[in-house]
CSV table of C-alpha atoms in Angstrom, one decimal:
chain,number,residue,atom,x,y,z
A,1,MET,CA,138.1,113.7,53.9
A,2,SER,CA,136.6,114.3,57.0
A,3,VAL,CA,138.4,112.6,60.4
A,4,ILE,CA,136.3,110.7,63.4
A,5,VAL,CA,138.7,109.7,65.6
A,6,LEU,CA,136.7,106.9,68.2
A,7,ASP,CA,136.9,106.4,71.9
A,8,ARG,CA,136.5,102.3,71.3
A,9,ALA,CA,136.6,99.5,69.1
A,10,PRO,CA,133.3,98.6,67.6
A,11,SER,CA,131.1,96.3,68.2
A,12,LEU,CA,130.9,94.0,65.1
A,13,GLY,CA,128.0,92.1,66.0
A,14,PRO,CA,125.7,95.6,66.1
A,15,LEU,CA,127.4,96.2,63.0
A,16,LEU,CA,127.2,92.9,60.5
A,17,ALA,CA,123.0,93.0,62.1
A,18,LEU,CA,123.1,96.9,60.8
A,19,GLY,CA,125.0,95.7,57.0
A,20,ALA,CA,122.3,93.1,56.7
A,21,LEU,CA,119.4,94.9,57.0
A,22,ARG,CA,120.9,98.1,55.5
A,23,SER,CA,121.8,95.3,52.2
A,24,PRO,CA,118.9,95.0,50.5
A,25,PHE,CA,118.4,99.1,49.7
A,26,LYS,CA,121.8,99.1,48.5
A,27,LYS,CA,122.7,99.5,44.9
A,28,PRO,CA,126.7,98.9,44.0
A,29,GLY,CA,128.6,100.2,40.6
A,30,ALA,CA,131.8,101.5,40.3
A,31,ASP,CA,131.2,105.2,40.0
A,32,ALA,CA,128.8,105.4,43.4
A,33,ALA,CA,129.7,107.7,46.1
A,34,PHE,CA,131.5,106.1,49.6
A,35,PRO,CA,132.7,107.0,52.2
A,36,ARG,CA,135.4,109.5,52.1
A,37,THR,CA,135.9,109.5,56.3
A,38,HIS,CA,138.7,108.4,57.5
A,39,LEU,CA,138.2,106.3,60.9
A,40,VAL,CA,140.8,106.2,64.3
A,41,LEU,CA,141.1,104.4,67.4
A,42,PRO,CA,144.0,105.6,69.3
A,43,GLY,CA,146.1,104.3,72.1
A,44,VAL,CA,145.0,100.2,71.3
A,45,ARG,CA,146.4,98.0,73.3
A,46,PRO,CA,145.7,93.8,72.3
A,47,ASP,CA,143.9,91.7,73.9
A,48,LEU,CA,146.9,89.1,75.3
A,49,GLU,CA,144.2,86.3,76.5
A,50,LYS,CA,142.4,86.8,72.7
A,51,LEU,CA,146.0,87.1,71.0
A,52,ALA,CA,147.0,83.8,72.2
A,53,ALA,CA,143.6,82.6,71.6
A,54,TYR,CA,144.6,83.8,67.8
A,55,GLU,CA,147.7,82.5,67.8
A,56,ARG,CA,146.3,78.8,68.9
A,57,VAL,CA,143.9,78.8,66.2
A,58,CYS,CA,145.8,79.9,63.2
A,59,GLY,CA,149.0,77.6,64.3
A,60,PHE,CA,151.7,80.7,65.5
A,61,ALA,CA,153.5,80.1,68.5
A,62,THR,CA,151.9,81.5,71.1
A,63,GLY,CA,153.9,83.8,73.9
A,64,ALA,CA,155.7,85.2,71.0
A,65,ASP,CA,156.8,89.0,71.5
A,66,GLY,CA,155.5,90.1,68.6
A,67,LEU,CA,152.2,90.4,66.4
A,68,PRO,CA,151.7,88.1,64.4
A,69,ILE,CA,151.6,89.7,61.0
A,70,THR,CA,148.2,89.5,60.6
A,71,TYR,CA,146.9,90.4,64.1
A,72,PRO,CA,146.6,93.9,63.0
A,73,HIS,CA,143.9,93.0,60.4
A,74,VAL,CA,141.4,91.8,63.6
A,75,LEU,CA,142.7,95.2,65.6
A,76,GLY,CA,141.0,97.0,62.5
A,77,PHE,CA,138.6,94.6,61.6
A,78,PRO,CA,135.3,96.8,63.2
A,79,LEU,CA,136.5,100.3,62.5
A,80,ALA,CA,136.3,98.5,58.5
A,81,MET,CA,132.9,97.2,59.5
A,82,ARG,CA,131.6,100.7,61.1
A,83,LEU,CA,132.5,102.0,57.1
A,84,MET,CA,131.1,98.9,54.8
A,85,SER,CA,127.7,98.9,56.6
A,86,ALA,CA,127.0,102.7,56.7
A,87,ARG,CA,124.4,103.5,54.9
A,88,GLU,CA,127.0,105.9,52.6
A,89,PHE,CA,128.6,102.7,52.0
A,90,PRO,CA,127.3,101.5,48.4
A,91,LEU,CA,128.3,97.6,48.6
A,92,PRO,CA,125.0,95.7,50.2
A,93,LEU,CA,127.3,94.0,53.2
A,94,LEU,CA,125.7,90.5,53.2
A,95,GLY,CA,127.3,88.9,50.5
A,96,LEU,CA,130.1,90.8,50.3
A,97,VAL,CA,133.6,88.6,49.2
A,98,HIS,CA,137.1,89.1,50.6
A,99,THR,CA,139.0,88.7,47.8
A,100,SER,CA,142.2,89.6,48.4
A,101,ILE,CA,145.0,91.7,51.2
A,102,GLU,CA,147.9,92.8,50.6
A,103,ILE,CA,150.6,94.0,54.0
A,104,GLU,CA,153.5,95.6,54.4
A,105,ARG,CA,154.8,95.0,57.6
A,106,TYR,CA,158.0,97.7,58.7
A,107,THR,CA,159.0,96.3,62.2
A,108,GLU,CA,157.9,94.3,64.8
A,109,LEU,CA,155.0,94.9,66.4
A,110,PRO,CA,155.3,94.0,70.0
A,111,GLY,CA,152.3,92.3,72.0
A,112,ASP,CA,152.1,94.8,75.1
A,113,GLY,CA,152.4,97.3,72.6
A,114,THR,CA,149.6,100.5,72.2
A,115,TYR,CA,148.4,101.3,68.6
A,116,ASP,CA,146.9,103.8,67.1
A,117,ILE,CA,144.5,102.0,63.5
A,118,ALA,CA,143.1,104.0,61.1
A,119,VAL,CA,140.8,102.7,58.5
A,120,HIS,CA,139.5,104.1,55.3
A,121,VAL,CA,137.3,103.4,51.7
A,122,GLU,CA,140.7,103.8,48.9
A,123,GLU,CA,138.1,103.1,46.4
A,124,LEU,CA,135.4,101.6,44.3
A,125,ARG,CA,136.0,99.6,40.6
A,126,PRO,CA,134.6,98.1,38.1
A,127,HIS,CA,134.9,94.0,38.5
A,128,ARG,CA,134.1,90.9,35.6
A,129,ARG,CA,131.4,90.1,38.6
A,130,GLY,CA,130.3,93.4,40.1
A,131,THR,CA,132.6,96.0,41.7
A,132,GLU,CA,135.5,95.7,44.5
A,133,ALA,CA,135.7,97.9,47.2
A,134,THR,CA,139.7,98.4,48.5
A,135,VAL,CA,140.3,98.8,52.3
A,136,VAL,CA,143.0,100.7,53.3
A,137,THR,CA,144.0,99.9,57.8
A,138,GLY,CA,147.3,101.3,59.0
A,139,VAL,CA,149.3,101.0,62.0
A,140,ARG,CA,150.9,103.8,63.5
A,141,VAL,CA,153.0,104.1,67.1
A,142,GLY,CA,154.1,107.8,67.1
A,143,GLU,CA,154.0,109.3,63.9
A,144,ASP,CA,155.9,105.9,62.6
A,145,VAL,CA,153.7,103.5,60.5
A,146,VAL,CA,154.6,100.1,61.3
A,147,TRP,CA,151.8,98.1,59.8
A,148,GLU,CA,149.2,98.5,56.7
A,149,SER,CA,147.1,97.0,54.1
A,150,ARG,CA,145.1,97.2,51.6
A,151,SER,CA,141.8,94.8,51.4
A,152,THR,CA,139.6,93.5,48.4
A,153,TYR,CA,135.7,93.2,49.2
A,154,LEU,CA,133.7,91.9,46.1
A,155,ALA,CA,129.9,93.1,45.9
A,156,ARG,CA,128.7,91.3,43.6
A,157,HIS,CA,126.0,92.1,40.7
A,158,ARG,CA,125.6,91.9,36.9
A,159,THR,CA,127.9,94.4,35.1
A,160,ARG,CA,128.7,94.6,31.1
A,161,ARG,CA,131.7,91.9,31.6
A,162,SER,CA,129.2,90.1,33.8
A,163,GLY,CA,130.0,87.6,30.2
A,164,GLU,CA,133.3,87.5,29.8
A,165,ALA,CA,135.5,84.3,30.6
A,166,ALA,CA,137.3,84.2,33.6
A,167,ARG,CA,141.5,84.1,33.1
A,168,ASP,CA,143.5,81.5,34.6
A,169,GLU,CA,145.6,83.3,36.8
A,170,HIS,CA,147.0,80.8,38.6
A,171,GLY,CA,150.6,79.6,38.6
A,172,ARG,CA,152.2,76.9,38.5
A,173,PRO,CA,151.4,74.2,41.4
A,174,LEU,CA,154.4,74.6,43.9
A,175,PRO,CA,154.9,71.3,45.9
A,176,VAL,CA,152.8,69.9,48.6
A,177,VAL,CA,154.5,70.5,52.1
A,178,GLU,CA,152.3,69.2,54.6
A,179,GLU,CA,148.7,68.0,54.4
A,180,TRP,CA,146.0,69.1,56.8
A,181,ARG,CA,143.2,68.7,58.3
A,182,ILE,CA,141.0,70.8,59.5
A,183,ALA,CA,138.0,70.6,61.8
A,184,GLY,CA,134.5,71.8,61.7
A,185,ASP,CA,134.4,74.2,65.0
A,186,VAL,CA,137.9,76.2,63.2
A,187,GLY,CA,135.7,79.0,62.5
A,188,ARG,CA,133.4,79.5,66.0
A,189,ARG,CA,137.2,79.3,67.3
A,190,TYR,CA,138.3,82.1,64.7
A,191,GLY,CA,135.3,83.8,65.2
A,192,ALA,CA,135.8,83.5,68.9
A,193,ALA,CA,139.3,84.9,68.9
A,194,SER,CA,138.9,87.7,66.3
A,195,GLY,CA,135.7,88.9,66.5
A,196,ASP,CA,134.2,88.0,63.8
A,197,ARG,CA,131.1,85.8,63.9
A,198,ASN,CA,130.1,85.5,60.2
A,199,PRO,CA,127.4,82.8,60.8
A,200,ILE,CA,128.2,81.7,57.9
A,201,HIS,CA,131.3,80.8,59.3
A,202,LEU,CA,130.1,79.0,62.0
A,203,TYR,CA,127.3,76.5,61.6
A,204,PRO,CA,126.1,74.2,59.1
A,205,LEU,CA,123.0,75.4,59.5
A,206,THR,CA,123.4,78.6,59.2
A,207,ALA,CA,126.2,78.4,56.3
A,208,ARG,CA,123.1,77.1,54.3
A,209,LEU,CA,120.9,79.9,54.9
A,210,PHE,CA,123.6,81.8,52.4
A,211,GLY,CA,123.8,79.2,50.4
A,212,PHE,CA,127.1,77.4,51.1
A,213,PRO,CA,126.3,73.1,51.9
A,214,ARG,CA,129.0,73.9,55.0
A,215,ALA,CA,130.4,76.5,56.8
A,216,ILE,CA,133.5,77.5,55.9
A,217,ALA,CA,136.5,79.0,56.9
A,218,HIS,CA,137.2,82.9,57.4
A,219,GLY,CA,139.9,83.9,53.9
A,220,MET,CA,142.0,85.8,56.6
A,221,TRP,CA,142.1,82.3,58.9
A,222,THR,CA,143.5,80.3,55.4
A,223,VAL,CA,145.9,82.9,55.3
A,224,ALA,CA,147.3,83.2,58.2
A,225,ARG,CA,147.2,79.2,58.9
A,226,CYS,CA,149.7,79.8,55.5
A,227,LEU,CA,152.0,82.2,57.2
A,228,ALA,CA,152.0,80.3,60.7
A,229,ALA,CA,153.9,77.3,58.6
A,230,HIS,CA,155.6,78.9,55.5
A,231,GLY,CA,157.1,81.7,58.4
A,232,VAL,CA,158.0,85.3,57.7
A,233,PRO,CA,160.3,87.8,58.5
A,234,THR,CA,159.8,90.6,61.2
A,235,ALA,CA,160.1,93.4,57.4
A,236,ALA,CA,157.8,91.5,55.7
A,237,ASP,CA,155.8,92.2,52.2
A,238,VAL,CA,153.3,89.4,51.9
A,239,ARG,CA,150.0,89.2,49.0
A,240,ALA,CA,147.5,86.8,49.4
A,241,GLU,CA,144.4,86.0,47.3
A,242,PHE,CA,141.3,84.1,48.1
A,243,ARG,CA,140.5,81.8,45.3
A,244,ALA,CA,137.5,79.3,46.8
A,245,PRO,CA,136.0,78.9,50.3
A,246,VAL,CA,137.4,76.1,52.2
A,247,LEU,CA,134.4,74.0,53.6
A,248,LEU,CA,134.5,72.7,57.1
A,249,PRO,CA,135.0,70.4,58.0
A,250,GLY,CA,137.9,69.6,55.4
A,251,THR,CA,141.3,68.2,54.0
A,252,VAL,CA,143.6,70.6,52.3
A,253,GLU,CA,146.9,70.7,51.1
A,254,TYR,CA,149.5,73.1,52.0
A,255,ALA,CA,152.5,73.3,49.4
A,256,ALA,CA,154.6,76.5,49.4
A,257,GLU,CA,158.1,77.2,47.0
A,258,ASP,CA,160.3,80.3,47.0
A,259,GLY,CA,158.4,82.5,48.8
A,260,ARG,CA,154.9,81.7,47.7
A,261,PHE,CA,152.6,79.3,49.2
A,262,GLN,CA,149.2,77.8,48.4
A,263,LEU,CA,146.3,75.9,50.2
A,264,ARG,CA,144.5,73.1,47.2
A,265,GLY,CA,142.0,71.7,48.2
A,266,GLY,CA,142.9,68.7,44.8
A,267,ASP,CA,142.8,70.5,41.7
A,268,ARG,CA,141.0,73.5,43.2
A,269,VAL,CA,143.7,76.2,44.1
A,270,HIS,CA,141.4,77.6,47.8
A,271,VAL,CA,144.6,80.4,48.8
A,272,GLU,CA,147.5,81.8,46.9
A,273,GLY,CA,149.9,84.3,48.0
A,274,SER,CA,153.7,85.4,48.3
A,275,VAL,CA,155.6,87.1,51.4
A,276,ARG,CA,159.5,89.0,50.5
A,277,PRO,CA,161.1,90.8,52.4
A,278,HIS,CA,160.4,94.2,52.7
A,279,VAL,CA,162.6,96.4,50.8
A,280,ALA,CA,162.7,100.2,52.9
A,281,LEU,CA,162.0,102.4,49.4
């Protein structure tokens, strides 16, 4: 394992372009070598203007003392992109699908705080549809870990398991709480606030280049919007799985009960997850 300490956050635009250029030459597989590098960015202070824009587009209360539970993902995403766009990362960045996220928040993170962020690739594992990578992000204040996440990203390719039938892992439908009409510019607004300007989220034309009929919402926007509606305790464990893309514009149903939530469009589940108070071991 090597540790690289950065003096500034990488720029997402060039990383996306670099990852796209390298994608055709990647050879994905669960047994492929992957970078063991830990990237560390110390002394990160949230940009309060971008934070406010993020809160508005995701539905969080603006001006709250603490960061939204999903916001550290935004702070760590440039580091994750640097790892996933690297020559040594075996999965192609183009077409990589964010399939799930697990978050543990141990305490409130003040919006005006200073944080050290570290990101590394934990593992590759086989998936019925290809190969899945797990990317770990940690946030520290001094020596204390205050927030951690594990995201999985799927590269689709043929495998010996490709013919297996998908298992229906959805829980029972939850009662609908609200119906949301999602504007067509949500992808652009979220991209401006988060820095994630992947073309599949921006315009119908750029989304069609990647096989989507219209722009699709960022997965992290969908889970953030659900959590803003659901509410999250200060110390919390969040789990979410991204099942199907949300086309923009569109109408969806937010459903929730007993610490679980879903975002649905008709019979289709887009996002499914849970929120629990964190219990220290």
